[in-house]
Structures are given as structure tokens and as C-alpha cells.
Tab-separated table of C-alpha atoms and ligand atoms in Angstrom:
chain	number	residue	atom	x	y	z
L	1	MET	CA	0.000	0.000	0.000
L	2	THR	CA	1.385	3.392	-0.860
L	3	ALA	CA	0.279	6.940	-0.473
L	4	GLY	CA	-0.291	9.169	-3.473
L	5	GLU	CA	2.522	9.887	-5.892
L	6	SER	CA	2.250	13.552	-5.119
L	7	MET	CA	3.547	13.041	-1.589
L	8	GLN	CA	7.122	13.974	-0.965
L	9	GLY	CA	8.057	10.699	0.761
L	10	THR	CA	11.284	11.844	2.337
L	11	ASP	CA	9.957	15.107	3.701
L	12	ILE	CA	6.874	13.429	5.051
L	13	VAL	CA	8.899	10.694	6.756
L	14	GLU	CA	11.122	13.302	8.349
L	15	GLU	CA	8.114	15.296	9.498
L	16	LEU	CA	6.489	12.112	10.831
L	17	LEU	CA	9.648	11.115	12.690
L	18	THR	CA	9.670	14.550	14.287
L	19	LEU	CA	5.988	14.165	15.219
L	20	GLN	CA	6.713	10.721	16.658
L	21	GLU	CA	9.551	12.155	18.725
L	22	ILE	CA	7.178	14.771	20.145
L	23	ASP	CA	4.488	12.125	20.807
L	24	HIS	CA	6.999	9.931	22.634
L	25	ARG	CA	8.246	12.886	24.658
L	26	ILE	CA	4.623	13.600	25.685
L	27	LEU	CA	4.095	9.962	26.742
L	28	LYS	CA	7.339	10.038	28.719
L	29	ILE	CA	6.299	13.209	30.563
L	30	GLU	CA	2.863	11.695	31.289
L	31	ASP	CA	4.596	8.576	32.664
L	32	GLN	CA	6.850	10.711	34.843
L	33	LEU	CA	3.845	12.658	36.176
L	34	GLU	CA	2.059	9.401	36.926
L	35	SER	CA	5.036	7.886	38.712
L	36	LEU	CA	5.437	11.072	40.788
L	37	GLY	CA	1.796	10.784	41.828
L	38	GLY	CA	2.379	7.104	42.628
L	39	GLU	CA	5.435	7.925	44.718
L	40	VAL	CA	3.585	10.446	46.889
L	41	ALA	CA	0.570	8.129	47.186
L	42	GLY	CA	2.896	5.322	48.330
L	43	LEU	CA	4.495	7.516	50.998
L	44	ARG	CA	1.067	8.700	52.162
L	45	GLU	CA	-0.083	5.106	52.450
L	46	THR	CA	2.970	4.268	54.580
L	47	VAL	CA	2.183	7.201	56.891
L	48	GLU	CA	-1.458	6.103	57.202
L	49	THR	CA	-0.437	2.506	57.977
L	50	LEU	CA	1.984	3.705	60.662
L	51	GLU	CA	-0.648	6.057	62.128
L	52	ALA	CA	-3.029	3.116	62.470
L	53	GLN	CA	-0.247	1.052	64.049
L	54	VAL	CA	0.558	3.791	66.590
L	55	ALA	CA	-3.135	4.105	67.503
L	56	ARG	CA	-3.408	0.342	67.945
L	57	ILE	CA	-0.313	0.108	70.173
L	58	ARG	CA	-1.468	3.147	72.190
L	59	ALA	CA	-4.732	1.288	72.867
L	60	GLU	CA	-2.692	-1.743	73.944
L	61	VAL	CA	-0.731	0.426	76.421
L	62	GLU	CA	-3.973	1.817	77.863
L	63	GLU	CA	-5.508	-1.633	78.119
L	64	ALA	CA	-2.427	-3.001	79.975
L	65	GLU	CA	-2.362	0.056	82.272
L	66	GLY	CA	-6.018	-0.635	83.061
L	67	ARG	CA	-5.121	-4.210	84.021
L	68	VAL	CA	-2.278	-2.962	86.263
L	69	ARG	CA	-4.763	-0.720	88.131
L	70	GLN	CA	-7.308	-3.532	88.359
L	71	PHE	CA	-4.801	-6.057	89.794
L	72	HIS	CA	-3.370	-3.386	92.069
L	73	ARG	CA	-6.825	-3.000	93.632
L	74	ALA	CA	-7.081	-6.806	93.936
L	75	VAL	CA	-3.681	-6.885	95.715
L	76	GLU	CA	-4.778	-4.125	98.120
L	77	ALA	CA	-8.021	-5.949	98.822
L	78	GLY	CA	-6.152	-9.249	99.369
L	79	ARG	CA	-3.797	-7.618	101.868
L	80	ALA	CA	-6.730	-6.094	103.762
L	81	THR	CA	-8.435	-9.500	103.891
L	82	LEU	CA	-5.283	-11.115	105.316
L	83	LYS	CA	-5.007	-8.384	107.957
L	84	ARG	CA	-8.649	-8.958	108.936
L	85	LEU	CA	-8.090	-12.735	109.142
L	86	GLU	CA	-4.970	-12.160	111.259
L	87	ALA	CA	-7.072	-10.154	113.732
L	88	ARG	CA	-9.676	-12.883	113.763
L	89	SER	CA	-7.109	-15.646	114.340
L	90	VAL	CA	-5.985	-14.163	117.660
L	91	ALA	CA	-9.580	-14.004	118.844
L	92	VAL	CA	-10.654	-17.596	118.034
L	93	ALA	CA	-12.580	-19.331	120.786
L	94	ASN	CA	-12.188	-22.979	119.760
L	95	MET	CA	-10.446	-25.405	117.395
L	96	GLN	CA	-13.288	-25.272	114.882
L	97	GLN	CA	-13.001	-21.483	114.529
L	98	HIS	CA	-9.204	-21.803	114.393
L	99	LEU	CA	-9.411	-24.269	111.484
L	100	ALA	CA	-11.947	-22.115	109.684
L	101	VAL	CA	-9.749	-19.000	109.933
L	102	ARG	CA	-6.700	-20.998	108.826
L	103	SER	CA	-8.494	-22.325	105.777
L	104	GLU	CA	-9.748	-18.828	104.848
L	105	THR	CA	-6.235	-17.454	105.351
L	106	ASP	CA	-4.734	-20.073	103.018
L	107	THR	CA	-7.252	-19.191	100.326
L	108	ALA	CA	-6.673	-15.444	100.834
L	109	ARG	CA	-2.881	-15.931	100.541
L	110	ARG	CA	-3.284	-17.899	97.304
L	111	ASN	CA	-5.590	-15.224	95.917
L	112	LEU	CA	-3.149	-12.468	96.894
L	113	ARG	CA	-0.226	-14.277	95.263
L	114	ALA	CA	-2.252	-14.750	92.057
L	115	ALA	CA	-3.224	-11.056	92.042
L	116	GLU	CA	0.434	-10.053	92.578
L	117	ASP	CA	1.525	-12.298	89.677
L	118	ASP	CA	-1.207	-10.828	87.451
L	119	GLN	CA	-0.123	-7.319	88.410
L	120	LEU	CA	3.506	-8.086	87.509
L	121	ASP	CA	2.456	-9.605	84.180
L	122	ALA	CA	0.359	-6.545	83.379
L	123	MET	CA	3.250	-4.224	84.300
L	124	GLN	CA	5.492	-6.222	81.956
L	125	ASP	CA	2.861	-5.871	79.210
L	126	VAL	CA	2.798	-2.097	79.784
L	127	GLU	CA	6.591	-1.942	79.446
L	128	THR	CA	6.576	-4.006	76.241
L	129	ALA	CA	3.748	-1.989	74.683
L	130	ARG	CA	5.430	1.322	75.621
L	131	GLY	CA	8.634	0.161	73.927
L	132	ALA	CA	6.734	-0.799	70.788
L	133	LEU	CA	4.855	2.521	70.864
L	134	LYS	CA	8.096	4.493	71.052
L	135	ALA	CA	9.539	2.597	68.068
L	136	ALA	CA	6.342	2.999	66.015
L	137	GLU	CA	6.138	6.737	66.833
L	138	ALA	CA	9.748	7.197	65.717
L	139	GLU	CA	9.025	5.368	62.473
L	140	LEU	CA	5.891	7.446	61.915
L	141	GLY	CA	7.842	10.651	62.539
L	142	GLU	CA	10.417	9.640	59.937
L	143	ALA	CA	7.778	8.666	57.355
L	144	THR	CA	5.845	11.918	57.931
L	145	ALA	CA	9.006	13.969	57.431
L	146	GLN	CA	9.849	12.034	54.277
L	147	LEU	CA	6.328	12.569	52.917
L	148	ALA	CA	6.531	16.308	53.557
L	149	GLU	CA	9.960	16.540	51.959
L	150	ARG	CA	9.075	14.503	48.864
L	151	SER	CA	5.706	16.271	48.463
L	152	THR	CA	7.483	19.614	48.215
L	153	ALA	CA	10.083	18.270	45.775
L	154	VAL	CA	7.422	16.505	43.705
L	155	GLU	CA	5.314	19.674	43.502
L	156	GLY	CA	8.287	21.478	41.963
L	157	LEU	CA	8.944	18.656	39.509
L	158	ARG	CA	5.271	18.442	38.620
L	159	THR	CA	5.134	22.153	37.788
L	160	THR	CA	8.172	21.767	35.524
L	161	LEU	CA	6.769	18.672	33.804
L	162	GLU	CA	3.362	20.246	33.310
L	163	GLY	CA	5.088	23.226	31.687
L	164	ASP	CA	7.008	20.829	29.412
L	165	LEU	CA	3.777	19.049	28.568
L	166	LEU	CA	2.075	22.280	27.513
L	167	HIS	CA	5.085	23.170	25.414
L	168	CYS	CA	5.059	19.732	23.750
L	169	GLY	CA	1.329	20.068	23.067
L	170	VAL	CA	1.996	23.292	21.151
L	171	SER	CA	4.874	21.625	19.262
L	172	ARG	CA	2.618	18.703	18.368
L	173	ARG	CA	-0.099	20.948	16.951
L	174	THR	CA	2.485	22.872	14.945
L	175	GLN	CA	4.025	19.646	13.646
L	176	GLU	CA	0.624	18.195	12.755
L	177	SER	CA	-0.206	21.319	10.771
L	178	ARG	CA	2.850	20.651	8.599
L	179	LEU	CA	1.440	17.283	7.517
L	180	ASP	CA	-1.489	16.557	5.236
L	181	ARG	CA	-4.549	14.672	6.452
L	182	ARG	CA	-3.681	11.438	4.664
L	183	ALA	CA	-0.138	11.242	6.059
L	184	LEU	CA	-1.470	11.974	9.539
L	185	GLN	CA	-4.118	9.314	9.124
L	186	LEU	CA	-1.491	6.740	8.020
L	187	TYR	CA	0.617	7.705	11.021
L	188	ARG	CA	-2.274	7.278	13.465
L	189	THR	CA	-3.347	3.989	11.844
L	190	ALA	CA	0.238	2.730	12.159
L	191	GLY	CA	0.012	3.444	15.892
L	192	GLY	CA	1.449	6.955	15.871
L	193	GLY	CA	0.881	8.698	19.206
L	194	GLY	CA	1.042	5.370	21.020
L	195	ARG	CA	3.877	3.674	22.819
L	196	GLN	CA	5.100	1.641	19.871
L	197	ALA	CA	6.938	3.163	16.941
L	198	ALA	CA	4.742	4.069	13.965
L	199	LEU	CA	7.729	4.143	11.636
L	200	ALA	CA	10.410	1.529	11.044
L	201	GLU	CA	13.466	1.308	8.861
L	202	LEU	CA	13.542	-0.830	5.781
L	203	THR	CA	16.590	-2.954	6.551
L	204	VAL	CA	19.472	-3.439	4.088
L	205	ASP	CA	18.162	-7.001	3.618
L	206	GLY	CA	14.856	-5.584	2.406
L	207	VAL	CA	12.713	-6.595	5.378
L	208	CYS	CA	10.530	-4.563	7.728
L	209	GLY	CA	12.571	-3.288	10.682
L	210	ARG	CA	9.824	-4.289	13.074
L	211	CYS	CA	8.210	-7.541	11.924
L	212	TYR	CA	10.854	-8.741	9.425
L	213	THR	CA	8.308	-9.266	6.662
L	214	ALA	CA	10.083	-9.292	3.295
L	215	ILE	CA	9.194	-6.193	1.293
L	216	PRO	CA	8.656	-6.673	-2.477
L	217	LYS	CA	11.603	-5.461	-4.594
L	218	GLN	CA	9.532	-2.848	-6.424
L	219	GLN	CA	8.313	-1.360	-3.152
L	220	GLN	CA	11.865	-1.436	-1.727
L	221	THR	CA	13.092	0.574	-4.676
L	222	GLU	CA	10.310	3.095	-4.192
L	223	ILE	CA	10.992	3.393	-0.457
L	224	ARG	CA	14.728	3.843	-1.090
L	225	ALA	CA	13.984	6.361	-3.848
L	226	ARG	CA	11.752	8.084	-1.269
L	227	ARG	CA	8.881	8.411	-3.668
L	228	HIS	CA	6.182	6.949	-1.450
L	229	LEU	CA	5.004	6.749	2.081
L	230	ALA	CA	4.956	2.927	2.278
L	231	ILE	CA	3.235	0.691	4.778
L	232	CYS	CA	4.490	-2.781	5.768
L	233	GLU	CA	1.863	-5.360	4.827
L	234	GLY	CA	2.967	-7.543	7.717
L	235	CYS	CA	2.531	-5.126	10.644
L	236	GLY	CA	1.149	-1.893	9.229
L	237	ILE	CA	4.142	0.219	10.221
L	238	ILE	CA	5.337	3.058	7.965
L	239	LEU	CA	8.630	2.085	6.346
L	240	TYR	CA	11.427	4.503	5.560
L	241	PRO	CA	14.950	4.043	4.153
L	242	GLY	CA	17.537	3.309	6.840
L	243	SER	CA	19.783	6.133	5.750
L	244	LEU	CA	17.224	8.607	7.103
L	245	ALA	CA	17.680	7.542	10.711
G	301	ZN	ZN1	6.320	-4.898	9.478
């Protein structure tokens, strides 16, 4: 397939290559803008995760502190019970009362010891949770600072890239205005404006530079003579003589 004889193949290919360069530059800037957005979003997510972690550990500290207070009251109560039983034991009137007080005292001692153990465990839990909280708060502080720092830097970069993008948009319109409708249409059909190349070299062996389809001799001659804008029948790419690159 070839474009009309009236087309100046070489000039058009050069203009199309320039347009493709602009299109690729635009895609690259858009990618950079997207990755900047992704970077900041990633840092923000880290900060949010750490904030949730700090809140969770803080709740753990409070819960353990609550248990310390609760077992502390149990210990106090146990000690008061023992004191009361001690007073009763000196005032027993018979063996039966003596045995009853002794049995109650044994139970009260066991209960006190259990409450003391629970209190110690809870105090240990408080210590552990406070240590974890301190570490998580430090990590959060670091992540928050990093987010603030990168956000500022990214804002600057974004402004620059958006300026470049506007500039490229103007260049693209100018470049498009230099091409006729048919050439532009061939370029777009061949994938121009996308991520893949819309133009490929005709290799010295006479095959398409992209899909390696053999190009008929007559068409090769025309491409090399730069008379036509030629399309590869294998992949639809616009072919141009290698010497142009
Ligand atoms: Zn091809």
C-alpha cells in the first residue's frame, strides 16, 4: 500500500519522525507525572499505615495500664483481707473457729499471690507496649518527614513537567499542521501517538525493521527512492529508508 505519488516521501517521513519524537516525549512526561503521583501516594499510604499502628499500640498500652490498676486494687483488697483474718485468728474461741480461719487465710494468701503475679504480668505488658509505641512513633515521625519533603520536591517537579507538557502540546499541533490529512491518518493507523513506533526502517536485507516481513523489490526501490510513504503489509508500520535515521 502506498500513499499518493504527489507526496514527498522523504519530507513526510522526516516530518512524521519529528511528530513521533514529540508524541513519545509527551508519553514520557505523562509517565513521569504518573510515577510522581504514585510515589507520593505510596508515601502517604505508609504514613497512614503507621498512624493506624501507633493508635493500635497506644490502645494496647492503655488496656495493659487498666489491668495494672485492676490487679493493684485486687492486691490491696487481698492484703486487707489477710489483715482482717490475722485479727480474727488471735480471737478464736475454739479449734473449729481456728481451722476455719486458717483455711480462709490459706485461700486469701493464694488469691493475693495470684493477684500479685497478674499485676507483675500486666506491668510487663505495659513496658513491652510502651517500647513498641516508642519505636512505632519514631518510624511514623520519619515517614511523615519524608512525605513532607518529597511532596514539596514533587510539587516542583510536577510544575516543571506540566510546563514541558504544555510546550510539547503546542509543538505537536504545529508539527501536525505541517502534515497533510492522509499522512497523519497513516501515522495514526500505524500506531502513531502510542507507545510503539509508527515508523520503522527498511533494513538493508529488504525486510521490515519491526516484523521482518520481506518487502517486495519494487516497493523497496520506491521506499529507497523516497517516492512513497509505504506501509508494511505484515505489521502496518510506515517504512522509511535506513539512511534517514
Ligand atoms: Zn512490518
